[in-house]
CSV table of C-alpha atoms and ligand atoms in Angstrom, one decimal:
chain,number,residue,atom,x,y,z
A,300,MET,CA,-0.1,-16.4,-42.0
A,301,THR,CA,-1.5,-18.2,-45.1
A,302,ASP,CA,-4.0,-20.7,-43.6
A,303,ASP,CA,-6.2,-18.2,-41.6
A,304,LEU,CA,-4.9,-19.5,-38.3
A,305,LEU,CA,-6.5,-16.5,-36.6
A,306,GLY,CA,-10.0,-17.3,-38.0
A,307,ARG,CA,-9.5,-21.0,-37.0
A,308,HIS,CA,-8.4,-19.9,-33.5
A,309,ARG,CA,-11.4,-17.7,-33.1
A,310,ARG,CA,-13.8,-20.4,-34.3
A,311,VAL,CA,-12.6,-23.1,-32.0
A,312,LEU,CA,-11.1,-21.4,-28.8
A,313,PRO,CA,-12.9,-19.5,-26.1
A,314,ASP,CA,-13.6,-15.8,-26.7
A,315,TRP,CA,-11.9,-14.9,-23.3
A,316,LEU,CA,-8.6,-16.3,-24.4
A,317,ALA,CA,-7.1,-12.9,-25.4
A,318,LEU,CA,-4.6,-12.5,-28.1
A,319,TYR,CA,-2.0,-9.6,-28.2
A,320,TYR,CA,-1.9,-7.3,-31.3
A,321,GLU,CA,-4.4,-6.1,-33.8
A,322,ASP,CA,-2.7,-8.6,-36.1
A,323,PRO,CA,-1.9,-11.5,-33.8
A,324,LEU,CA,1.4,-13.2,-34.0
A,325,GLU,CA,2.4,-16.8,-34.5
A,326,ILE,CA,5.8,-17.5,-32.9
A,327,THR,CA,7.5,-20.3,-34.7
A,328,HIS,CA,10.8,-20.5,-33.1
A,329,GLY,CA,13.3,-18.8,-30.8
A,330,GLU,CA,16.9,-18.7,-29.9
A,331,GLY,CA,18.6,-17.0,-27.0
A,332,ARG,CA,16.6,-13.8,-26.4
A,333,HIS,CA,15.1,-13.7,-29.9
A,334,VAL,CA,12.0,-15.3,-31.5
A,335,TRP,CA,10.8,-15.4,-35.1
A,336,ASP,CA,7.1,-15.3,-36.3
A,337,SER,CA,5.6,-17.3,-39.2
A,338,ASP,CA,6.4,-14.5,-41.7
A,339,GLY,CA,10.1,-14.7,-40.8
A,340,ASN,CA,10.2,-11.5,-38.8
A,341,GLN,CA,12.7,-11.5,-36.0
A,342,TYR,CA,12.0,-9.9,-32.5
A,343,LEU,CA,13.9,-9.4,-29.4
A,344,ASP,CA,11.7,-11.1,-26.7
A,345,PHE,CA,11.2,-9.1,-23.6
A,346,PHE,CA,8.3,-11.0,-22.3
A,347,GLY,CA,9.5,-14.6,-22.6
A,348,GLY,CA,6.0,-16.2,-23.1
A,349,ILE,CA,4.8,-14.5,-19.9
A,350,LEU,CA,8.1,-14.9,-17.9
A,351,THR,CA,8.2,-18.6,-18.7
A,352,THR,CA,11.2,-18.7,-20.9
A,353,MET,CA,13.3,-17.5,-18.0
A,354,THR,CA,16.8,-18.5,-19.2
A,355,ALA,CA,16.9,-18.4,-23.0
A,356,HIS,CA,15.1,-19.8,-26.0
A,357,ALA,CA,16.4,-23.1,-27.3
A,358,LEU,CA,19.1,-23.3,-24.7
A,359,PRO,CA,21.3,-26.3,-25.8
A,360,GLU,CA,21.8,-27.6,-22.3
A,361,ILE,CA,18.0,-27.8,-21.7
A,362,THR,CA,17.3,-29.2,-25.2
A,363,LYS,CA,19.9,-31.9,-24.7
A,364,ALA,CA,18.5,-32.8,-21.2
A,365,VAL,CA,15.0,-32.9,-22.5
A,366,GLY,CA,16.0,-34.9,-25.6
A,367,GLU,CA,17.9,-37.5,-23.5
A,368,GLN,CA,15.1,-37.9,-21.0
A,369,ALA,CA,12.5,-38.2,-23.8
A,370,GLY,CA,14.6,-41.1,-25.2
A,371,ARG,CA,14.5,-42.9,-21.8
A,372,ILE,CA,11.0,-42.2,-20.2
A,373,VAL,CA,8.7,-39.1,-20.5
A,374,HIS,CA,6.3,-40.0,-17.7
A,375,SER,CA,5.6,-42.7,-15.1
A,376,SER,CA,3.4,-40.9,-12.5
A,377,THR,CA,4.1,-40.4,-8.9
A,378,LEU,CA,3.1,-44.0,-8.2
A,379,TYR,CA,6.7,-44.9,-9.0
A,380,LEU,CA,10.0,-43.6,-7.8
A,381,ASN,CA,11.2,-40.7,-10.0
A,382,ARG,CA,14.7,-39.8,-9.8
A,383,PRO,CA,14.7,-36.4,-11.5
A,384,MET,CA,11.8,-35.3,-9.3
A,385,VAL,CA,13.5,-36.3,-6.1
A,386,GLU,CA,16.6,-34.5,-7.3
A,387,LEU,CA,14.8,-31.2,-8.2
A,388,ALA,CA,12.8,-31.3,-5.0
A,389,GLU,CA,16.0,-31.7,-3.0
A,390,ARG,CA,17.6,-28.7,-4.7
A,391,ILE,CA,14.5,-26.6,-4.3
A,392,ALA,CA,14.0,-27.5,-0.7
A,393,LYS,CA,17.5,-26.4,0.1
A,394,LEU,CA,17.2,-23.1,-1.9
A,395,SER,CA,13.9,-22.3,-0.2
A,396,GLY,CA,15.4,-21.6,3.2
A,397,ILE,CA,12.3,-23.3,4.7
A,398,PRO,CA,13.2,-25.7,7.5
A,399,ASP,CA,12.4,-29.4,7.0
A,400,ALA,CA,10.9,-28.4,3.6
A,401,ARG,CA,8.8,-30.7,1.5
A,402,VAL,CA,8.0,-30.0,-2.2
A,403,PHE,CA,5.0,-31.0,-4.2
A,404,PHE,CA,5.1,-30.6,-8.0
A,405,THR,CA,2.1,-29.5,-10.0
A,406,THR,CA,1.8,-28.5,-13.7
A,407,SER,CA,0.9,-24.8,-13.2
A,408,GLY,CA,1.1,-21.8,-11.0
A,409,THR,CA,-2.7,-22.1,-10.5
A,410,GLU,CA,-2.5,-25.6,-9.3
A,411,ALA,CA,0.4,-24.7,-7.0
A,412,ASN,CA,-1.6,-21.9,-5.4
A,413,ASP,CA,-4.7,-24.2,-5.2
A,414,THR,CA,-2.5,-26.7,-3.3
A,415,ALA,CA,-1.3,-24.0,-1.0
A,416,LEU,CA,-4.8,-22.9,-0.2
A,417,LEU,CA,-5.8,-26.6,0.4
A,418,LEU,CA,-2.9,-27.0,2.8
A,419,ALA,CA,-3.4,-23.6,4.6
A,420,THR,CA,-7.1,-24.0,5.0
A,421,THR,CA,-6.8,-27.6,6.2
A,422,TYR,CA,-3.9,-26.9,8.6
A,423,ARG,CA,-5.7,-23.9,10.1
A,424,ARG,CA,-9.3,-25.2,9.8
A,425,SER,CA,-10.4,-21.9,8.3
A,426,ASN,CA,-11.6,-21.0,4.8
A,427,THR,CA,-10.9,-17.3,5.3
A,428,ILE,CA,-7.9,-16.1,3.2
A,429,LEU,CA,-6.2,-12.7,3.2
A,430,ALA,CA,-5.1,-11.6,-0.3
A,431,MET,CA,-3.8,-8.4,-1.7
A,432,ARG,CA,-5.7,-5.9,-3.8
A,433,ASN,CA,-4.6,-6.0,-7.4
A,434,SER,CA,-3.4,-9.6,-6.9
A,435,TYR,CA,-3.4,-12.4,-9.5
A,436,HIS,CA,-2.9,-16.0,-8.4
A,437,GLY,CA,-4.3,-18.1,-11.3
A,438,ARG,CA,-7.4,-19.1,-13.2
A,439,SER,CA,-9.1,-22.0,-11.2
A,440,PHE,CA,-12.2,-21.6,-9.1
A,441,SER,CA,-10.2,-21.2,-5.9
A,442,ALA,CA,-7.5,-19.0,-7.4
A,443,VAL,CA,-10.0,-16.6,-8.9
A,444,GLY,CA,-11.4,-16.4,-5.4
A,445,ILE,CA,-8.3,-14.8,-4.1
A,446,THR,CA,-7.6,-12.6,-7.2
A,447,GLY,CA,-8.0,-8.9,-6.4
A,448,ASN,CA,-7.9,-7.8,-10.0
A,449,ARG,CA,-11.3,-7.2,-11.6
A,450,GLY,CA,-9.9,-7.9,-15.1
A,451,TRP,CA,-9.1,-11.5,-14.1
A,452,SER,CA,-12.1,-12.2,-11.9
A,453,PRO,CA,-14.9,-13.8,-14.1
A,454,THR,CA,-16.9,-14.8,-11.0
A,455,SER,CA,-17.5,-13.7,-7.5
A,456,LEU,CA,-18.5,-17.2,-6.4
A,457,SER,CA,-15.9,-18.8,-4.3
A,458,PRO,CA,-15.1,-21.7,-1.9
A,459,LEU,CA,-13.2,-19.2,0.2
A,460,GLN,CA,-13.9,-16.0,2.2
A,461,THR,CA,-11.4,-13.6,1.0
A,462,LEU,CA,-10.5,-10.2,2.6
A,463,TYR,CA,-8.3,-7.9,0.5
A,464,VAL,CA,-5.5,-6.1,2.3
A,465,HIS,CA,-3.8,-2.8,1.4
A,466,GLY,CA,-0.2,-2.5,0.3
A,467,GLY,CA,0.5,-4.2,-3.0
A,468,VAL,CA,0.5,-1.0,-4.9
A,469,ARG,CA,2.8,1.7,-3.6
A,470,THR,CA,1.7,4.7,-5.6
A,471,ARG,CA,-2.0,4.4,-5.7
A,472,GLY,CA,-4.7,4.0,-3.0
A,473,PRO,CA,-5.4,5.8,0.2
A,474,TYR,CA,-1.8,5.6,1.6
A,475,ALA,CA,0.1,6.6,-1.7
A,476,ASP,CA,1.2,9.9,-0.4
A,477,LEU,CA,2.8,8.6,2.8
A,478,ASP,CA,6.5,7.9,3.0
A,479,ASP,CA,7.6,4.2,3.1
A,480,ARG,CA,7.7,3.9,6.9
A,481,ALA,CA,4.3,5.4,7.3
A,482,PHE,CA,2.9,3.5,4.4
A,483,ILE,CA,3.9,0.2,6.0
A,484,ALA,CA,2.6,1.3,9.4
A,485,ALA,CA,-0.7,2.3,7.8
A,486,CYS,CA,-1.0,-1.0,6.1
A,487,VAL,CA,-0.2,-2.9,9.3
A,488,ASP,CA,-2.8,-0.9,11.2
A,489,ASP,CA,-5.3,-1.6,8.6
A,490,LEU,CA,-4.5,-5.4,8.7
A,491,LYS,CA,-4.8,-5.4,12.5
A,492,ASP,CA,-8.1,-3.6,12.3
A,493,LEU,CA,-9.4,-6.1,9.7
A,494,LEU,CA,-8.3,-9.1,11.9
A,495,GLY,CA,-10.3,-7.6,14.7
A,496,HIS,CA,-13.5,-8.0,12.6
A,497,THR,CA,-13.1,-11.4,11.1
A,498,ARG,CA,-12.9,-15.1,12.0
A,499,PRO,CA,-9.3,-16.2,12.2
A,500,PRO,CA,-7.9,-16.5,8.7
A,501,ALA,CA,-5.9,-19.5,7.4
A,502,ALA,CA,-3.2,-17.4,5.6
A,503,LEU,CA,-2.1,-14.3,3.8
A,504,ILE,CA,-1.2,-14.9,0.2
A,505,ALA,CA,0.8,-12.3,-1.7
A,506,GLU,CA,3.0,-11.9,-4.6
A,507,PRO,CA,6.3,-10.1,-3.6
A,508,ILE,CA,5.9,-8.0,-6.8
A,509,GLN,CA,2.6,-8.2,-8.4
A,510,GLY,CA,2.9,-9.7,-11.9
A,511,VAL,CA,-0.4,-9.4,-13.7
A,512,GLY,CA,-1.1,-6.4,-11.6
A,513,GLY,CA,1.6,-4.5,-13.6
A,514,PHE,CA,4.8,-5.2,-11.6
A,515,THR,CA,3.7,-3.2,-8.6
A,516,SER,CA,4.8,-3.8,-5.0
A,517,GLY,CA,4.7,-2.4,-1.6
A,518,PRO,CA,7.9,-0.9,0.0
A,519,ASP,CA,10.6,-3.4,1.0
A,520,GLY,CA,9.9,-4.7,4.4
A,521,LEU,CA,6.1,-4.7,4.0
A,522,TYR,CA,5.6,-8.4,4.3
A,523,ALA,CA,8.0,-8.7,7.2
A,524,ALA,CA,5.9,-6.3,9.1
A,525,PHE,CA,2.7,-8.2,8.1
A,526,ARG,CA,4.5,-11.4,9.2
A,527,GLU,CA,4.8,-10.2,12.7
A,528,VAL,CA,1.1,-9.6,13.0
A,529,LEU,CA,0.3,-12.8,11.3
A,530,ALA,CA,2.7,-15.0,13.3
A,531,GLU,CA,1.3,-13.7,16.7
A,532,ARG,CA,-2.0,-15.1,15.5
A,533,GLY,CA,-0.7,-18.3,13.9
A,534,ILE,CA,-1.8,-17.1,10.4
A,535,LEU,CA,0.4,-18.6,7.6
A,536,TRP,CA,2.3,-16.4,5.0
A,537,ILE,CA,2.1,-17.8,1.5
A,538,ALA,CA,4.5,-16.2,-0.9
A,539,ASP,CA,3.4,-16.6,-4.5
A,540,GLU,CA,6.8,-16.6,-6.3
A,541,VAL,CA,5.4,-17.7,-9.7
A,542,GLN,CA,6.8,-14.6,-11.4
A,543,THR,CA,9.4,-13.4,-8.9
A,544,GLY,CA,11.3,-16.5,-8.1
A,545,TRP,CA,14.8,-17.9,-9.2
A,546,GLY,CA,16.6,-14.5,-9.3
A,547,ARG,CA,14.5,-12.5,-11.6
A,548,THR,CA,14.3,-9.5,-9.2
A,549,GLY,CA,18.1,-9.4,-9.3
A,550,ASP,CA,18.6,-8.3,-5.7
A,551,HIS,CA,17.3,-11.6,-4.4
A,552,PHE,CA,16.8,-15.2,-5.4
A,553,TRP,CA,13.2,-15.1,-4.0
A,554,GLY,CA,11.1,-12.0,-4.1
A,555,TRP,CA,10.1,-12.4,-0.5
A,556,GLN,CA,13.7,-11.8,0.5
A,557,ALA,CA,13.1,-8.0,0.0
A,558,HIS,CA,10.8,-8.4,3.0
A,559,GLY,CA,12.0,-11.3,4.9
A,560,HIS,CA,14.3,-10.2,7.8
A,561,ASN,CA,12.2,-12.4,10.1
A,562,GLY,CA,12.6,-15.7,8.1
A,563,PRO,CA,11.1,-17.4,5.1
A,564,PRO,CA,7.3,-17.7,4.4
A,565,ASP,CA,5.4,-20.7,5.7
A,566,ILE,CA,4.6,-21.7,2.1
A,567,VAL,CA,6.1,-20.7,-1.2
A,568,THR,CA,4.5,-21.4,-4.6
A,569,PHE,CA,6.4,-21.4,-7.8
A,570,ALA,CA,5.9,-22.1,-11.6
A,571,LYS,CA,6.7,-20.3,-14.8
A,572,GLY,CA,10.4,-19.8,-15.1
A,573,ILE,CA,11.8,-22.9,-13.5
A,574,GLY,CA,10.8,-25.1,-16.4
A,575,ASN,CA,12.1,-22.5,-19.0
A,576,GLY,CA,8.8,-23.2,-20.9
A,577,MET,CA,8.1,-26.7,-19.6
A,578,SER,CA,5.0,-26.9,-17.4
A,579,ILE,CA,6.4,-27.1,-13.8
A,580,GLY,CA,4.6,-25.6,-10.8
A,581,GLY,CA,5.0,-26.4,-7.2
A,582,VAL,CA,4.6,-25.8,-3.5
A,583,ILE,CA,7.2,-25.7,-0.8
A,584,ALA,CA,6.1,-26.0,2.9
A,585,ARG,CA,7.6,-27.3,6.0
A,586,SER,CA,6.7,-30.9,6.7
A,587,GLU,CA,4.0,-30.3,9.3
A,588,ILE,CA,2.1,-28.1,6.9
A,589,MET,CA,2.6,-30.2,3.8
A,590,ASN,CA,1.7,-33.4,5.7
A,591,CYS,CA,-1.5,-32.1,7.3
A,592,LEU,CA,-3.7,-33.7,4.6
A,593,ASP,CA,-5.2,-37.0,5.8
A,594,ALA,CA,-6.2,-38.3,2.4
A,595,ASN,CA,-4.3,-39.1,-0.7
A,596,SER,CA,-3.5,-36.4,-3.3
A,597,ILE,CA,-1.9,-36.6,-6.6
A,598,SER,CA,-1.2,-34.5,-9.7
A,599,THR,CA,-0.9,-37.1,-12.4
A,600,PHE,CA,1.3,-34.9,-14.6
A,601,GLY,CA,3.1,-33.1,-11.7
A,602,GLY,CA,6.7,-33.8,-11.6
A,603,THR,CA,6.8,-35.8,-14.8
A,604,GLN,CA,10.3,-36.9,-15.8
A,605,ILE,CA,10.5,-34.8,-18.9
A,606,THR,CA,9.6,-31.6,-17.1
A,607,MET,CA,11.9,-32.4,-14.2
A,608,ALA,CA,14.9,-33.0,-16.5
A,609,ALA,CA,14.2,-29.5,-18.0
A,610,GLY,CA,13.9,-28.0,-14.6
A,611,LEU,CA,17.2,-29.6,-13.4
A,612,ALA,CA,19.1,-28.4,-16.4
A,613,ASN,CA,17.6,-25.0,-16.2
A,614,LEU,CA,18.3,-24.6,-12.5
A,615,THR,CA,21.9,-25.8,-12.9
A,616,TYR,CA,22.4,-23.3,-15.8
A,617,LEU,CA,21.0,-20.4,-14.0
A,618,LEU,CA,23.1,-21.0,-10.9
A,619,GLU,CA,26.3,-21.7,-12.7
A,620,HIS,CA,26.0,-18.6,-14.8
A,621,ASP,CA,24.8,-16.4,-12.0
A,622,LEU,CA,21.7,-15.2,-13.9
A,623,GLN,CA,20.5,-13.5,-10.7
A,624,GLY,CA,23.6,-11.3,-10.8
A,625,ASN,CA,23.1,-10.8,-14.5
A,626,ALA,CA,19.4,-9.7,-13.8
A,627,ARG,CA,20.7,-7.3,-11.2
A,628,ARG,CA,23.4,-5.8,-13.5
A,629,VAL,CA,21.6,-5.7,-16.8
A,630,GLY,CA,18.2,-5.1,-15.3
A,631,GLY,CA,19.7,-2.1,-13.3
A,632,LEU,CA,21.1,-0.6,-16.6
A,633,LEU,CA,17.8,-1.2,-18.3
A,634,ILE,CA,15.7,0.4,-15.7
A,635,GLU,CA,18.0,3.4,-15.5
A,636,ARG,CA,17.8,3.9,-19.3
A,637,LEU,CA,14.0,3.5,-19.2
A,638,ARG,CA,13.7,6.0,-16.4
A,639,ALA,CA,15.8,8.5,-18.4
A,640,VAL,CA,13.5,8.1,-21.4
A,641,ALA,CA,10.4,8.3,-19.3
A,642,ALA,CA,11.4,11.6,-17.8
A,643,GLN,CA,11.0,13.0,-21.4
A,644,VAL,CA,7.6,11.3,-22.2
A,645,PRO,CA,4.7,12.9,-20.3
A,646,TYR,CA,2.6,9.8,-20.8
A,647,VAL,CA,4.8,7.8,-18.4
A,648,ARG,CA,3.4,7.9,-14.8
A,649,GLU,CA,6.0,5.6,-13.3
A,650,VAL,CA,8.8,3.2,-14.1
A,651,ARG,CA,9.1,0.6,-11.4
A,652,GLY,CA,10.3,-2.9,-10.6
A,653,ARG,CA,13.7,-4.5,-10.0
A,654,GLY,CA,16.0,-6.8,-11.8
A,655,LEU,CA,14.5,-8.0,-15.1
A,656,MET,CA,10.9,-7.3,-13.9
A,657,ILE,CA,10.2,-3.7,-15.0
A,658,GLY,CA,6.8,-2.0,-15.2
A,659,ILE,CA,6.1,1.3,-17.1
A,660,GLU,CA,2.7,2.7,-16.1
A,661,LEU,CA,1.1,5.1,-18.6
A,662,ALA,CA,-1.4,7.7,-17.8
A,663,ASP,CA,-3.0,10.6,-19.6
A,664,PRO,CA,-0.7,13.6,-19.0
A,665,THR,CA,-3.5,16.1,-18.8
A,666,THR,CA,-6.1,14.2,-16.7
A,667,GLY,CA,-3.9,11.7,-15.0
A,668,ALA,CA,-6.4,8.9,-16.0
A,669,ALA,CA,-5.1,5.5,-16.8
A,670,ALA,CA,-4.2,5.1,-20.4
A,671,PRO,CA,-4.9,1.6,-21.6
A,672,GLU,CA,-5.1,2.7,-25.3
A,673,ALA,CA,-1.7,4.2,-25.0
A,674,ALA,CA,-0.3,1.0,-23.5
A,675,SER,CA,-1.8,-0.9,-26.5
A,676,ALA,CA,-0.3,1.6,-28.9
A,677,VAL,CA,3.1,1.2,-27.4
A,678,LEU,CA,2.8,-2.5,-27.6
A,679,GLU,CA,2.0,-2.3,-31.2
A,680,GLU,CA,4.8,0.2,-32.0
A,681,ALA,CA,7.4,-1.9,-30.1
A,682,ARG,CA,6.4,-4.9,-32.1
A,683,SER,CA,6.8,-2.9,-35.4
A,684,GLY,CA,10.2,-2.0,-34.1
A,685,GLY,CA,11.1,-5.6,-33.5
A,686,LEU,CA,10.5,-5.9,-29.7
A,687,LEU,CA,7.9,-8.0,-27.8
A,688,ILE,CA,6.8,-6.8,-24.4
A,689,GLY,CA,3.8,-7.4,-22.2
A,690,LYS,CA,0.9,-5.5,-20.6
A,691,GLY,CA,-0.7,-5.5,-17.2
A,692,GLY,CA,-2.2,-3.5,-14.4
A,693,GLY,CA,-5.3,-3.2,-12.2
A,694,HIS,CA,-8.7,-2.6,-13.8
A,695,ASP,CA,-7.1,-0.5,-16.6
A,696,THR,CA,-4.2,-2.5,-18.1
A,697,SER,CA,-2.2,0.6,-18.5
A,698,ALA,CA,1.2,-0.8,-17.5
A,699,LEU,CA,3.8,-2.2,-19.9
A,700,ARG,CA,5.6,-5.2,-18.6
A,701,VAL,CA,9.3,-5.8,-19.5
A,702,ALA,CA,10.6,-9.2,-18.4
A,703,PRO,CA,13.3,-10.6,-20.8
A,704,PRO,CA,15.0,-13.9,-20.2
A,705,LEU,CA,17.6,-13.5,-17.4
A,706,SER,CA,20.5,-14.2,-19.8
A,707,LEU,CA,19.9,-10.8,-21.5
A,708,THR,CA,23.1,-9.1,-22.6
A,709,VAL,CA,24.0,-5.5,-22.2
A,710,ALA,CA,23.8,-5.0,-26.0
A,711,GLU,CA,20.4,-6.6,-26.2
A,712,ALA,CA,19.1,-4.4,-23.3
A,713,GLU,CA,20.4,-1.3,-25.1
A,714,GLU,CA,18.7,-2.4,-28.4
A,715,GLY,CA,15.4,-3.2,-26.6
A,716,ALA,CA,15.5,0.2,-24.7
A,717,ALA,CA,16.0,2.0,-28.0
A,718,ILE,CA,13.1,0.4,-29.6
A,719,LEU,CA,11.0,1.0,-26.5
A,720,GLU,CA,12.1,4.7,-26.4
A,721,ARG,CA,10.9,5.2,-30.0
A,722,ALA,CA,7.6,3.5,-29.2
A,723,LEU,CA,7.0,5.6,-26.1
A,724,ARG,CA,8.0,8.8,-27.9
A,725,SER,CA,5.5,8.0,-30.6
A,726,LEU,CA,2.8,8.8,-28.0
A,727,GLN,CA,3.6,12.5,-28.2
B,93,PLP,C1,1.8,-14.6,-9.5
B,93,PLP,C2,1.0,-15.6,-10.3
B,93,PLP,N1,0.5,-16.6,-9.7
B,93,PLP,C3,-0.1,-17.7,-10.3
B,93,PLP,C4,-0.2,-17.6,-11.7
B,93,PLP,C5,-0.9,-18.7,-12.4
B,93,PLP,O1,-0.1,-19.5,-13.0
B,93,PLP,P1,-0.4,-20.4,-14.2
B,93,PLP,O2,-0.9,-19.5,-15.4
B,93,PLP,O3,0.8,-21.2,-14.6
B,93,PLP,O4,-1.6,-21.3,-13.7
B,93,PLP,C6,0.3,-16.6,-12.4
B,93,PLP,C7,0.2,-16.5,-13.9
B,93,PLP,O5,0.3,-15.5,-14.5
B,93,PLP,C8,0.9,-15.5,-11.7
B,93,PLP,O6,1.5,-14.5,-12.4
């Protein structure tokens, strides 16, 4: 960087806008699963701008759709009929499995979750929300109020009464030693007990796999078991699919499907990957919930034609090329490969996840304590080797996050795994 972009960044942007790497990176362009920095270095991108570049960088089909839409109209607002928005809403409503579904588009995951909270609290006339420990749902005042992750909770003030439920982290906490069935039963008992002590909540909001929390999850079936308890009491289930939606988890199109033998959630929120980098977020809910508001509501930039054109082209590509199947196959290979490496690196406490959403948690091999410095060191080493990955985790940020675009090839998975192997082994 020749013009001290880092210094300029630090002087003009907030201190809490954290940058990765001792020597932060300016990414100037990308293609497929690769990106280049301003010094001309090439990297395999296994983080996709925090899971937003879901399909590929500079995908010609999306670039073309965006270019053509930009030449017609970029934005007209929801005061006027918007064909690409209606089309994308129709497709998402159908894919959601939610009966009589309505879709509202926003510009971010935060705004999508804020809308879900507005709907649920209004519908149920309750401002009590159940959320998961170690959760992350966004940065707004309302979203921070349901975030069970200290590292992302800058205030305890909140418009909501939030109660945090057990179960989002399988291998930590008081039930970690139980088998899956007993773990779920203990979490359900705890939930029932909690509900006996509180005013009726509006909803439970949960990420099927916790993203910022380090790609952790409860056992399959956990949310179906919760759902039974919630449904008896009329409490809504909101699945935050901001990271897990659109096939990333390989086995399922939506993350909730690992849990949902008793039907879809009442509300689903999405963002990140559907725009392949364009800012699309949204909420899906059955009409009686979506329509419970008795005043106008608008997101001026939500559903703007240019982002909807990108979303439509992206969704078409991902379905026509079965990127969910690719995430299952290539992600399966990658996780196996990483597990084999991990078995030889004492610093690795756990390799977890599914599809192309893989977490590698690091801990000090002698004390078992979380090892955030080791995670930072691996991040740096991987970068030196030509691979970009992410970090996450509860209060300690000791998990590495591997989430490449869903079009990842086997050769690229092998190449990335080899770089990661060298980076992990450098810890010894
Ligand atoms: C699960 C989840 N929900 C919501 C959000 C917030 O989305 P955004 O940053 O687009 O506001 C994030 C962002 O990381 C997320 O991971």
